[in-house]
Coordinates of C-alpha atoms in Angstrom, one line a residue:
X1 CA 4.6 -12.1 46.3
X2 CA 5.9 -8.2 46.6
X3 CA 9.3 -9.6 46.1
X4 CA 8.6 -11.8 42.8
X5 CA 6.7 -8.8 41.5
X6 CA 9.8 -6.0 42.2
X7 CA 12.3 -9.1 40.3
X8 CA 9.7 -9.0 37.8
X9 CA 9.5 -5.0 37.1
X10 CA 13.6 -4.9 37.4
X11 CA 13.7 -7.4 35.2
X12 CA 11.4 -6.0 32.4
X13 CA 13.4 -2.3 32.7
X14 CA 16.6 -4.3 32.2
X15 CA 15.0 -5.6 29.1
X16 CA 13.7 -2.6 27.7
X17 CA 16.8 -1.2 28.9
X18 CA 19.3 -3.6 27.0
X19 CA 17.1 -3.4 23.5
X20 CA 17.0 0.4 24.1
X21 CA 21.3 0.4 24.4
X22 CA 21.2 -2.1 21.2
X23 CA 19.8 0.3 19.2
X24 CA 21.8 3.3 20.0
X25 CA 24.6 1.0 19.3
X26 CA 23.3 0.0 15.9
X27 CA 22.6 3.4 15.2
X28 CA 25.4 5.3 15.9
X29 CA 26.9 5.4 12.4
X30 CA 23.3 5.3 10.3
X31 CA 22.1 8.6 9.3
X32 CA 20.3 10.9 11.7
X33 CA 16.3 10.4 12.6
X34 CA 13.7 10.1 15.2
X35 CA 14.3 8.5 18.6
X36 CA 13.1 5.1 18.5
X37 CA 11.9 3.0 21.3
X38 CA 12.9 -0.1 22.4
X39 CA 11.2 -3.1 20.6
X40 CA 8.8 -1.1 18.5
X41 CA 11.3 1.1 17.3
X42 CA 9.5 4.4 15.5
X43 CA 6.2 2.4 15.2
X44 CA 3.9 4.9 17.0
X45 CA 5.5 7.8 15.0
X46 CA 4.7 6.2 11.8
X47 CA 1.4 5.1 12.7
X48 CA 2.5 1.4 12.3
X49 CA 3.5 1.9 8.6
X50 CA 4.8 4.0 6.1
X51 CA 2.9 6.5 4.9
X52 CA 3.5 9.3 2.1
X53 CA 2.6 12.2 4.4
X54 CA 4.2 10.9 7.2
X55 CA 7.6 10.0 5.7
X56 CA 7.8 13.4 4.2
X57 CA 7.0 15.1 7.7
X58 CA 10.1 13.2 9.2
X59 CA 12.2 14.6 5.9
X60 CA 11.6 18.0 7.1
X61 CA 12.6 17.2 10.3
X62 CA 16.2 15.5 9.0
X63 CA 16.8 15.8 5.8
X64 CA 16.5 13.3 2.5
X65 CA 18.6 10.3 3.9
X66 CA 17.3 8.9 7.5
X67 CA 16.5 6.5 9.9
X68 CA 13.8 5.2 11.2
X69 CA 13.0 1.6 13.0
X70 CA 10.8 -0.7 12.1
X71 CA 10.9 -2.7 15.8
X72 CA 14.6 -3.5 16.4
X73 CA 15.1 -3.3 12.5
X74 CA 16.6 0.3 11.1
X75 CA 15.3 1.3 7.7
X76 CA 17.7 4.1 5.7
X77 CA 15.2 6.3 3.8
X78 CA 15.7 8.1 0.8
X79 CA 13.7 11.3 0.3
X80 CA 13.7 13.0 -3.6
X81 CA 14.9 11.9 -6.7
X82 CA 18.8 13.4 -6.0
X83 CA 18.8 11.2 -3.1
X84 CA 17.0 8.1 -5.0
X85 CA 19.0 8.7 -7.9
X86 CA 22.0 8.4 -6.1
X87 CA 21.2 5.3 -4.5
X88 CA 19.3 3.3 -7.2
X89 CA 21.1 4.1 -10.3
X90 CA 24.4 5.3 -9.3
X91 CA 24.5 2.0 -6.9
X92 CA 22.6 -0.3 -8.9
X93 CA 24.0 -3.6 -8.7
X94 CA 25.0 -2.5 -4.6
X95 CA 21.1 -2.3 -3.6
X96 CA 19.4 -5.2 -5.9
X97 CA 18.9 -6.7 -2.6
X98 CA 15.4 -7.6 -1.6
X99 CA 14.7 -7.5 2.5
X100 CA 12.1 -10.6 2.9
X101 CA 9.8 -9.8 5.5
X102 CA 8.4 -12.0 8.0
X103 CA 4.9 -12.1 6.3
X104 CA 6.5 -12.4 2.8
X105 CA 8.8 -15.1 4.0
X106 CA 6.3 -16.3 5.0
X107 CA 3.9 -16.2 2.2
X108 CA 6.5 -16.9 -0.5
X109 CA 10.1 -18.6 1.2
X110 CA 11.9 -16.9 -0.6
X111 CA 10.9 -17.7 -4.1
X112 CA 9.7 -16.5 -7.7
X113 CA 10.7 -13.2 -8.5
X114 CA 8.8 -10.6 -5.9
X115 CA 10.8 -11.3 -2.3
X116 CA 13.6 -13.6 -3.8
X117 CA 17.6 -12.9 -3.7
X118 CA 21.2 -13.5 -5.2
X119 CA 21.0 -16.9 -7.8
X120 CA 17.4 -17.2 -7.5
X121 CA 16.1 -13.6 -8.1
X122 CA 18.4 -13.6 -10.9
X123 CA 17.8 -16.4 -12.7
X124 CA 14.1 -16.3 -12.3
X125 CA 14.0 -12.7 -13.4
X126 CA 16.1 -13.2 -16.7
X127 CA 13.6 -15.9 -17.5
X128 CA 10.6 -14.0 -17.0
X129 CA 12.2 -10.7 -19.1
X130 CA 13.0 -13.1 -22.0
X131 CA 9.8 -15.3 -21.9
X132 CA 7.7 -12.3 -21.8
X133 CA 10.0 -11.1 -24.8
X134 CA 9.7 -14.3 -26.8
X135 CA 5.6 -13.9 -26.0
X136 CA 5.5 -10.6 -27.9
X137 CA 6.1 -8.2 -25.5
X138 CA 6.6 -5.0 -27.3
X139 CA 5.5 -6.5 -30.2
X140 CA 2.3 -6.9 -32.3
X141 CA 0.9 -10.2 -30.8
X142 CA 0.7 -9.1 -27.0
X143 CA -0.4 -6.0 -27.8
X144 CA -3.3 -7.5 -30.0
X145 CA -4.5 -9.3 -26.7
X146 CA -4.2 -6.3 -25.0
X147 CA -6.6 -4.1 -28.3
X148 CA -9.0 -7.1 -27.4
X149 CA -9.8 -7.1 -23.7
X150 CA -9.7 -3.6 -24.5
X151 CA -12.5 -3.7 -27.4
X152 CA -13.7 -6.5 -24.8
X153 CA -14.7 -3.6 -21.7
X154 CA -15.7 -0.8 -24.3
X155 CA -18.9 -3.4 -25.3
X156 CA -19.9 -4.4 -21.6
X157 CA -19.7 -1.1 -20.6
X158 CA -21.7 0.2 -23.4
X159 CA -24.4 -2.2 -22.0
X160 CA -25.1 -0.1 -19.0
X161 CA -26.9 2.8 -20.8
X162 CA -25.2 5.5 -18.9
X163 CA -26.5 4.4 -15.6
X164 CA -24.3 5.0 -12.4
X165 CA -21.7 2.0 -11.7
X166 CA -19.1 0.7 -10.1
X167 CA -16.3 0.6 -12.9
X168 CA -13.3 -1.1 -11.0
X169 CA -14.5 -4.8 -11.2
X170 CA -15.1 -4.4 -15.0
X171 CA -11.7 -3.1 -15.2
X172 CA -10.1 -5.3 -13.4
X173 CA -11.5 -8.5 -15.1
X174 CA -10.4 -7.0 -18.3
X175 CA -6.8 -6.2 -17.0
X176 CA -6.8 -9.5 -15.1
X177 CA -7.4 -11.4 -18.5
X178 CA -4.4 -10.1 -20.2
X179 CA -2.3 -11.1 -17.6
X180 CA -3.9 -14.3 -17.9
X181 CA -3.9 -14.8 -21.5
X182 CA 0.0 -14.5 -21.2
X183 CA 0.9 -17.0 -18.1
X184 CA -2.0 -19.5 -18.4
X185 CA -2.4 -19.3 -22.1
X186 CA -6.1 -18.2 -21.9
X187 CA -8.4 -15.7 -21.1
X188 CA -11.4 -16.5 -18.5
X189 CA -15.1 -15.7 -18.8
X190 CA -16.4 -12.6 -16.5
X191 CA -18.8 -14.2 -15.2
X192 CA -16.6 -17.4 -14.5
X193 CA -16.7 -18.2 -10.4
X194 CA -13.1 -19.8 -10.6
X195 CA -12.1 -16.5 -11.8
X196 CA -13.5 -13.8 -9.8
X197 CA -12.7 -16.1 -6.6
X198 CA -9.1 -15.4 -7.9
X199 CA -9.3 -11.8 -8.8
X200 CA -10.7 -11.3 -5.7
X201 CA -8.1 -13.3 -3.6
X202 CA -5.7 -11.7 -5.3
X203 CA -6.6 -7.9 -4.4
X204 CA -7.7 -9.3 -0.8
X205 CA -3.3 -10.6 -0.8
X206 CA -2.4 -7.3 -2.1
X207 CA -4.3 -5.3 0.7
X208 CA -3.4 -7.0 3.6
X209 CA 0.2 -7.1 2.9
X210 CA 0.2 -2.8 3.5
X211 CA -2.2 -3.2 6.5
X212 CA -1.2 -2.4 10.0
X213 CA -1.7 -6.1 11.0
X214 CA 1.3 -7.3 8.0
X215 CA 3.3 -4.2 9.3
X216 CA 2.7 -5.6 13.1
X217 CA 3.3 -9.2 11.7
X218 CA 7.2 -8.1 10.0
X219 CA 7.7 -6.5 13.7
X220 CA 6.5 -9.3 15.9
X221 CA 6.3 -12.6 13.5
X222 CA 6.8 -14.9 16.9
X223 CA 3.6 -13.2 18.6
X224 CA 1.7 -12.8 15.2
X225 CA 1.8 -15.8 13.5
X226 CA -0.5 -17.5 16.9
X227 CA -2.9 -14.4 17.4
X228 CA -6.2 -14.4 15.3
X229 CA -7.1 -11.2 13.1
X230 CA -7.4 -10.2 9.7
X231 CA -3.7 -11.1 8.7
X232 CA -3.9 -14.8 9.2
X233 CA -6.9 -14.5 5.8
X234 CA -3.9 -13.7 3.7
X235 CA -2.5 -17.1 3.6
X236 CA -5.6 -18.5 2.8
X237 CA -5.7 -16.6 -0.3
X238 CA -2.0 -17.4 -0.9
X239 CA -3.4 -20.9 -0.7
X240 CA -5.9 -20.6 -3.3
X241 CA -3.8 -18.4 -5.4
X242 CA -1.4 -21.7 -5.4
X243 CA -3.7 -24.1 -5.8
X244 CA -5.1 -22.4 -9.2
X245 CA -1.8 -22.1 -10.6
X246 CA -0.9 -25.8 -9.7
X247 CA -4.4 -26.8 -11.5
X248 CA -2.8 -24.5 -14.6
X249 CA 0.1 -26.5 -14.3
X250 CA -1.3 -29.9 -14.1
X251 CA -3.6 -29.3 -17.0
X252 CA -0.6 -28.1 -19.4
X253 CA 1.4 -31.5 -17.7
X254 CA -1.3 -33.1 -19.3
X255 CA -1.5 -31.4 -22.6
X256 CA 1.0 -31.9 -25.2
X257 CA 3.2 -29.3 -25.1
X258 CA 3.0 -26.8 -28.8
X259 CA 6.4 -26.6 -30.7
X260 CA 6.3 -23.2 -30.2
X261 CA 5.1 -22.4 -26.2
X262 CA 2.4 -19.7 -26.2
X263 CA 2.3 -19.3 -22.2
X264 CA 4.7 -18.7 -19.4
X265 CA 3.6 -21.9 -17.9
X266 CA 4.9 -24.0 -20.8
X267 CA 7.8 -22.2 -21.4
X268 CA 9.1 -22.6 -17.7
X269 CA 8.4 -26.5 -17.9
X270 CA 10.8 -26.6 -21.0
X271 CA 13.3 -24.3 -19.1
X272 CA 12.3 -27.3 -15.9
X273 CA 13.1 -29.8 -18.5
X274 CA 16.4 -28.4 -20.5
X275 CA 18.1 -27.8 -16.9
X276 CA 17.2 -30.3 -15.2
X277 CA 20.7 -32.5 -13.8
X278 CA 22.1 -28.6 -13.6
X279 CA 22.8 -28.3 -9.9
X280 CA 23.1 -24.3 -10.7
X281 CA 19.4 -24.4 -11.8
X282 CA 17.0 -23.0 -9.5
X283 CA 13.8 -23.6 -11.6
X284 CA 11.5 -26.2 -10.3
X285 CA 8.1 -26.4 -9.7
X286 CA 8.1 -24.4 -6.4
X287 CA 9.9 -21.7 -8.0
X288 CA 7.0 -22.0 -11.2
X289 CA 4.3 -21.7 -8.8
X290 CA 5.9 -18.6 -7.0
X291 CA 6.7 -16.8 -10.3
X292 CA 3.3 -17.7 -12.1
X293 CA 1.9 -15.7 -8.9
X294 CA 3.8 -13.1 -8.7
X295 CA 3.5 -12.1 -12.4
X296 CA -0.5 -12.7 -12.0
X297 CA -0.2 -10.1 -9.3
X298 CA 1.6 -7.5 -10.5
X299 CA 0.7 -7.7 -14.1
X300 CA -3.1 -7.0 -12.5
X301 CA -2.6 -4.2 -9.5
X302 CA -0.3 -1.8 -11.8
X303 CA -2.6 -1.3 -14.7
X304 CA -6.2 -1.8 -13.1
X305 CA -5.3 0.5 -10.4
X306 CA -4.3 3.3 -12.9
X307 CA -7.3 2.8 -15.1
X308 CA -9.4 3.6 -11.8
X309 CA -7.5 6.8 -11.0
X310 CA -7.5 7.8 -14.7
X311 CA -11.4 7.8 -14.9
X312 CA -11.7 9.7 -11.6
X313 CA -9.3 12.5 -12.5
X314 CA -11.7 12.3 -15.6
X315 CA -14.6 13.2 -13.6
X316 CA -12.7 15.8 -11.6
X317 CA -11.4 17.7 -14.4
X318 CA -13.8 17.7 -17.2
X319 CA -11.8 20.5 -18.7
X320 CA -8.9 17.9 -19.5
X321 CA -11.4 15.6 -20.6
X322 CA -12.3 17.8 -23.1
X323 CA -9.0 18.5 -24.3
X324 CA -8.1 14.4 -24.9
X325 CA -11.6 14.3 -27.0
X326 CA -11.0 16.9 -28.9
X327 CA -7.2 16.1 -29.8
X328 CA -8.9 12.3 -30.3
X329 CA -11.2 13.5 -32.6
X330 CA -9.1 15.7 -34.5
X331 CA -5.7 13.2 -35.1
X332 CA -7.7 9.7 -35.0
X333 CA -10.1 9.5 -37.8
X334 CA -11.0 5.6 -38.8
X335 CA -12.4 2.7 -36.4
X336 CA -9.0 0.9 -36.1
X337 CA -7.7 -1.0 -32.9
X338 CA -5.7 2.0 -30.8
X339 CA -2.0 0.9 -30.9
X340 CA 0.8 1.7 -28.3
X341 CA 2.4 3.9 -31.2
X342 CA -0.8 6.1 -31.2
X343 CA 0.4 7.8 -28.4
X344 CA 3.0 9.6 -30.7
X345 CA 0.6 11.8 -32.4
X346 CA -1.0 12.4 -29.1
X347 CA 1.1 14.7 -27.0
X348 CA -1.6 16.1 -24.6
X349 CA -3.6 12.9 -24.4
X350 CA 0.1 11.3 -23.7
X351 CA 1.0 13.9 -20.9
X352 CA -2.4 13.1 -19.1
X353 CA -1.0 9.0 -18.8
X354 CA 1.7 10.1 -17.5
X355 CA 0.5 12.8 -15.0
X356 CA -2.1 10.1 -14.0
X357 CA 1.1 8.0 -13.4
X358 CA 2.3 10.8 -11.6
X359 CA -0.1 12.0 -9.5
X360 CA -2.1 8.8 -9.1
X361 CA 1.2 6.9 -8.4
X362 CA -0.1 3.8 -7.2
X363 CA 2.9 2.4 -5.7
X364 CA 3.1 4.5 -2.8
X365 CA 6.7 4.9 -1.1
X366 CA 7.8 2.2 -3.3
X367 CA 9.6 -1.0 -2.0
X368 CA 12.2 -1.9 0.2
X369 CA 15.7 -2.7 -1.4
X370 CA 19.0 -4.2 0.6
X371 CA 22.6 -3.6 -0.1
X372 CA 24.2 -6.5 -1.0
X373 CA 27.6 -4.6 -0.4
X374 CA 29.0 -1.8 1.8
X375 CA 28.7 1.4 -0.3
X376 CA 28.5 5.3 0.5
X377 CA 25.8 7.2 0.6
X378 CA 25.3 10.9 1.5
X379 CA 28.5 10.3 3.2
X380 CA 27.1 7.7 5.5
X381 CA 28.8 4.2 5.0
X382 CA 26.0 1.8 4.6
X383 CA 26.6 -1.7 5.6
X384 CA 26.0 -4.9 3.8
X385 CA 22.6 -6.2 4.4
X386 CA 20.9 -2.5 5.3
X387 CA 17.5 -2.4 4.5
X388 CA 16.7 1.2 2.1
X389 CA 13.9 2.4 1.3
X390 CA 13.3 4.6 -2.0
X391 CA 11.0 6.8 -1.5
X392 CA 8.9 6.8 -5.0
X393 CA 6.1 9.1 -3.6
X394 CA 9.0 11.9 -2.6
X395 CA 10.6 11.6 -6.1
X396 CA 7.0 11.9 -8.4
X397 CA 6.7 15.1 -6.3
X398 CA 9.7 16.4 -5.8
X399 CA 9.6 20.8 -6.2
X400 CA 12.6 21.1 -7.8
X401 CA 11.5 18.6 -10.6
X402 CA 7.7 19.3 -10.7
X403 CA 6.0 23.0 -10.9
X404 CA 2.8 21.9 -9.5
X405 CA 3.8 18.9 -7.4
X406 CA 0.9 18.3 -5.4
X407 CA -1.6 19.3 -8.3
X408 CA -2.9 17.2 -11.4
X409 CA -1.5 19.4 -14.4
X410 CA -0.8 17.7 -17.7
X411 CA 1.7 20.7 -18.4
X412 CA 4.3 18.9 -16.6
X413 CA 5.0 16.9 -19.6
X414 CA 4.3 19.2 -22.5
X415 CA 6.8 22.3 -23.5
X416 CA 5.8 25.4 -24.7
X417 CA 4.2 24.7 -27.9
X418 CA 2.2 21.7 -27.0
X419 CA 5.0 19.2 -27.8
X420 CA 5.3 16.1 -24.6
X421 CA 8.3 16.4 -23.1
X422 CA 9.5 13.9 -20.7
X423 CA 10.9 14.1 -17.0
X424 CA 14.0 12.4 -15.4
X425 CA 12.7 12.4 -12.1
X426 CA 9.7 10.4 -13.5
X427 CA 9.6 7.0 -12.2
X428 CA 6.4 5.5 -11.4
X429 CA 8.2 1.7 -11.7
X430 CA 11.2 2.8 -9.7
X431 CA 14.8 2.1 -11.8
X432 CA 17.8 0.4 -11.4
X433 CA 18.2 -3.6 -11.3
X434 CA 14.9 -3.7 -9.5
X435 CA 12.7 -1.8 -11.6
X436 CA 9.3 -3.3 -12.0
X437 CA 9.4 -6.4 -14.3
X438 CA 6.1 -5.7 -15.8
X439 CA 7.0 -2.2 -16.6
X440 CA 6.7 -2.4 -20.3
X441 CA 3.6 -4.2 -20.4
X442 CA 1.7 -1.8 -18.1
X443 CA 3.0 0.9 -20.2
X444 CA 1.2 -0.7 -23.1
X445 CA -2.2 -1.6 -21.1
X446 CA -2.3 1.7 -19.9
X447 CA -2.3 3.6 -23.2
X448 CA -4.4 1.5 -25.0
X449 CA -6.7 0.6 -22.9
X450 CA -6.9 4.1 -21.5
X451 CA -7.3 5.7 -25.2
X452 CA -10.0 3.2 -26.6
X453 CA -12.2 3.9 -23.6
X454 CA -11.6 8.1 -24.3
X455 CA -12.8 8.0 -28.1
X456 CA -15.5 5.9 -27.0
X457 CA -17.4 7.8 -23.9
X458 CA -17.6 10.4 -21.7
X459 CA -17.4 9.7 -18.4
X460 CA -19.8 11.8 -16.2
X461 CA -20.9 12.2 -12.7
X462 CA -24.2 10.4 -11.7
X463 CA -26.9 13.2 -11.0
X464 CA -26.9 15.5 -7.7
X465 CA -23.0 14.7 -7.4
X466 CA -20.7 17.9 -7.5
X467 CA -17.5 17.2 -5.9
X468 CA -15.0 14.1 -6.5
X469 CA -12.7 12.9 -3.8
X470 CA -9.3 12.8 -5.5
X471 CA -7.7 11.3 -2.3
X472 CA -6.5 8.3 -1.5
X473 CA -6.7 4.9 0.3
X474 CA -3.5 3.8 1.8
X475 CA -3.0 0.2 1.6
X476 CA -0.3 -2.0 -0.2
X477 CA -0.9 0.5 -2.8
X478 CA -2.6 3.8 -3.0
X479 CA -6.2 3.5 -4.4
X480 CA -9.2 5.6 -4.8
X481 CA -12.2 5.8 -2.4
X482 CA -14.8 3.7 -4.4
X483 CA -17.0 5.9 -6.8
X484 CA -19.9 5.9 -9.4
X485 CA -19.5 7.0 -12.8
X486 CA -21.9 7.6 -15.7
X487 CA -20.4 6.2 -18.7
X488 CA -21.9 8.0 -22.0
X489 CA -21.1 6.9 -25.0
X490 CA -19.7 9.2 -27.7
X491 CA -21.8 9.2 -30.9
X492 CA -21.8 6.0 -32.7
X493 CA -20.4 2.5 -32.0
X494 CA -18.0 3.1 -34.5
X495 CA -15.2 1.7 -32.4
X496 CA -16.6 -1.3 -30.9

């Protein structure tokens, strides 16, 4: 029995041993970082994922390009926007590579837009760009959907009197129904059960894919994918999120399809249907359901999560508040729908979006790219099929680009004379060939939303409340700690 136990302990420090040599080997011509260990790589020192803080704390230590190791896996970091620049725009086409994680895999296989590669990611994203085009994008119909979910929250919010509430779900059903009204062809009822299962799966998917148990699940899929815990409820809401996109499908199956297709689900069964005998096409109904999803996803999270931090730094700078009222008052003088344009005769109201953007970045570090090709960067020759990782957070408060980087200052975007001014080293959606496909449309959400609510109330904090926590919840994205809000209206109902 001794005997089988000393095999067994020689045996384990050859194995740690041999992954520990594996690294250094891999490593030897990466950029500089902390010492990882073997298996786990730099988990413990990243808390088991990938923090803001904790990503800038390793910078200090070795500069803006890196290493550290996700398990056995090395991940190139890329601290500041000289350093993200570099990579993302000056190598574009090099890094449009998407690493699939284990979870991702296997949530998605590969498909849609999101987690997808090469012929696929291409294809699928060109459609999606010029569907969302062809559905007004830009133009004056989308944006009229976007004026009436936005009319649409101003009136039930009206209806709470000024009590203390919860805002997020009312935002997020609003949000939630623009994206719907573009992919499903129709908007859903608040109080609809279908629909706030849905909303509700889908924030549930978004949370647990920046928890420690996905982060654990990318680094040990063979162990993960058999244990119990909060990461196996992920691909039950993958599940439903599926299922309610096939029902969409079926449903316009059984419609007639319009001449002219209003949705993105009747405009990817024609694209189904015009390339179908093309042994180049990759659209089909798995890659449908996929994309449907992903777009329902992101075209919710972006703009519903930046309406929430825009009402709280609302609350913890009532100064500023002032300031957009007063402009609002001043340049907008009839009762007519807000319109994307508006924000053009609104220069301080326009630098607050953007330093909510900014400051409230709700992306986090960003997302994982891989190079498709060998290229140069920093002087370090980066292999084919190294996974990089931008780091957004490091860029939106970079010193050299920001004066106030880790304070909420509207200045940042306005000159001298009160005129906005605009900032290379802002980008919320990242750039390049990856930037965020729904970049455009949570531009618009954003400001109009954002705008109708500010000539329309004041937002206020409930009674015997004096400080607001401006800090943030790390998960998939960065989100506020809940709060109450009073929400006074302003004078008449002019604008409803």
């Amino acid at each position: 029995m001794w005997f089988i136990q000393q095999l067994l302990l020689v045996f384990v420090f050859f194995l740690f041993l041999g992954k520990y040599l594996k690294i250094i080997w891999k490593a030897r011509s990466l950029p500089p970082g902390p010492s990882p260990f073997p298996i786990i790589g730099n988990l413990m020192t990243l808390c088991f994922n990938m923090y803001p803080e904790t990503l800038s704390k390793v910078s200090k230590l070795y500069g803006n390009i890196y290493t550290v190791w996700i398990g056995e896996t090395p991940v190139i970091v890329l601290h500041g926007y000289k350093a993200v620049k570099n990579a993302i725009v000056s190598h574009s086409e090099e890094l449009s590579g998407r690493p699939v994680s284990n979870l991702m895999k296997d949530m998605s296989n590969g498909k849609g837009i999101v987690v997808s590669n090469g012929h696929i990611w291409k294809q699928q994203r060109r459609f999606s760009l010029m569907t969302l085009r062809n559905l007004g994008l830009g133009k004056h119909g989308l944006e009229s959907r976007i004026q009436e979910e936005s009319q649409g929250l101003v009136e039930v919010l009206a209806t709470q009197n000024g009590k203390p509430i919860d805002v997020s779900n009312f935002i997020v059903h609003s949000v939630a129904n623009v994206i719907s009204a573009v992919v499903f062809g129709h908007r859903f009822s608040i109080d609809d059960p279908t629909f706030l299962k849905l909303v509700a799966a889908n924030q549930e998917i978004i949370d647990s894919l920046g928890s420690k148990w996905a982060t654990l699940y990318d680094a040990f899929p063979w162990l993960m994918k058999h244990l119990p815990g909060p990461h196996q409820k992920v691909f039950k809401n993958r599940e439903y999120l599926g299922d309610f996109v096939n029902n969409e499908v079926r449903i316009h199956q059984q419609n007639e399809s319009p001449e002219e297709p209003d949705d993105i689900i009747y405009h990817y069964l024609a694209q189904i249907k015009k390339t179908k005998g093309d042994p180049d096409s990759t659209f089909d109904m798995v890659n449908l359901t996929q994309t449907v999803a992903d777009l329902f996803t992101a075209g919710t999270e972006t703009t519903a999560m930046s309406l929430q931090w825009a009402i709280l730094f609302m609350l913890a700078y009532p100064d500023i508040q002032e300031k957009i009222h007063k402009e609002l008052d001043e340049v907008l003088h009839d009762s007519s729908a807000i319109t994307y344009e508006d924000r053009k005769r609104l220069p301080y109201t326009n630098a607050v979006i953007h330093e909510i953007q900014r400051f409230g970045n709700i992306a986090s570090v960003g997302v994982l790219r891989r190079s498709i090709k060998d290229i140069i960067l920093d002087g370090y020759l980066i292999k084919k099929n190294t996974n990089i990782l931008p780091n957004l957070d490091s860029v939106l408060h970079d010193p050299q680009y920001w004066k106030a980087p880790y304070k909420f200052n509207p200045e940042h975007f306005l000159d001298k004379d009160g005129n906005f001014k605009s900032n290379e080293a802002f980008i919320p959606f990242s750039a390049g060939h990856r930037i965020c496909l729904g970049e455009q449309l949570a531009r618009f959400e954003l400001v109009i939303f954002f705008i109708t609510l500010m000539r329309t109330f004041r937002f206020q904090l409930p009674e015997g409340v004096t400080e607001v926590n401006t800090k943030y919840i790390a998960k998939a994205t960065l989100q506020p700690h809940p709060y109450k809000v009073c929400v006074v209206q302003r004078g008449d109902l002019r604008y409803l």
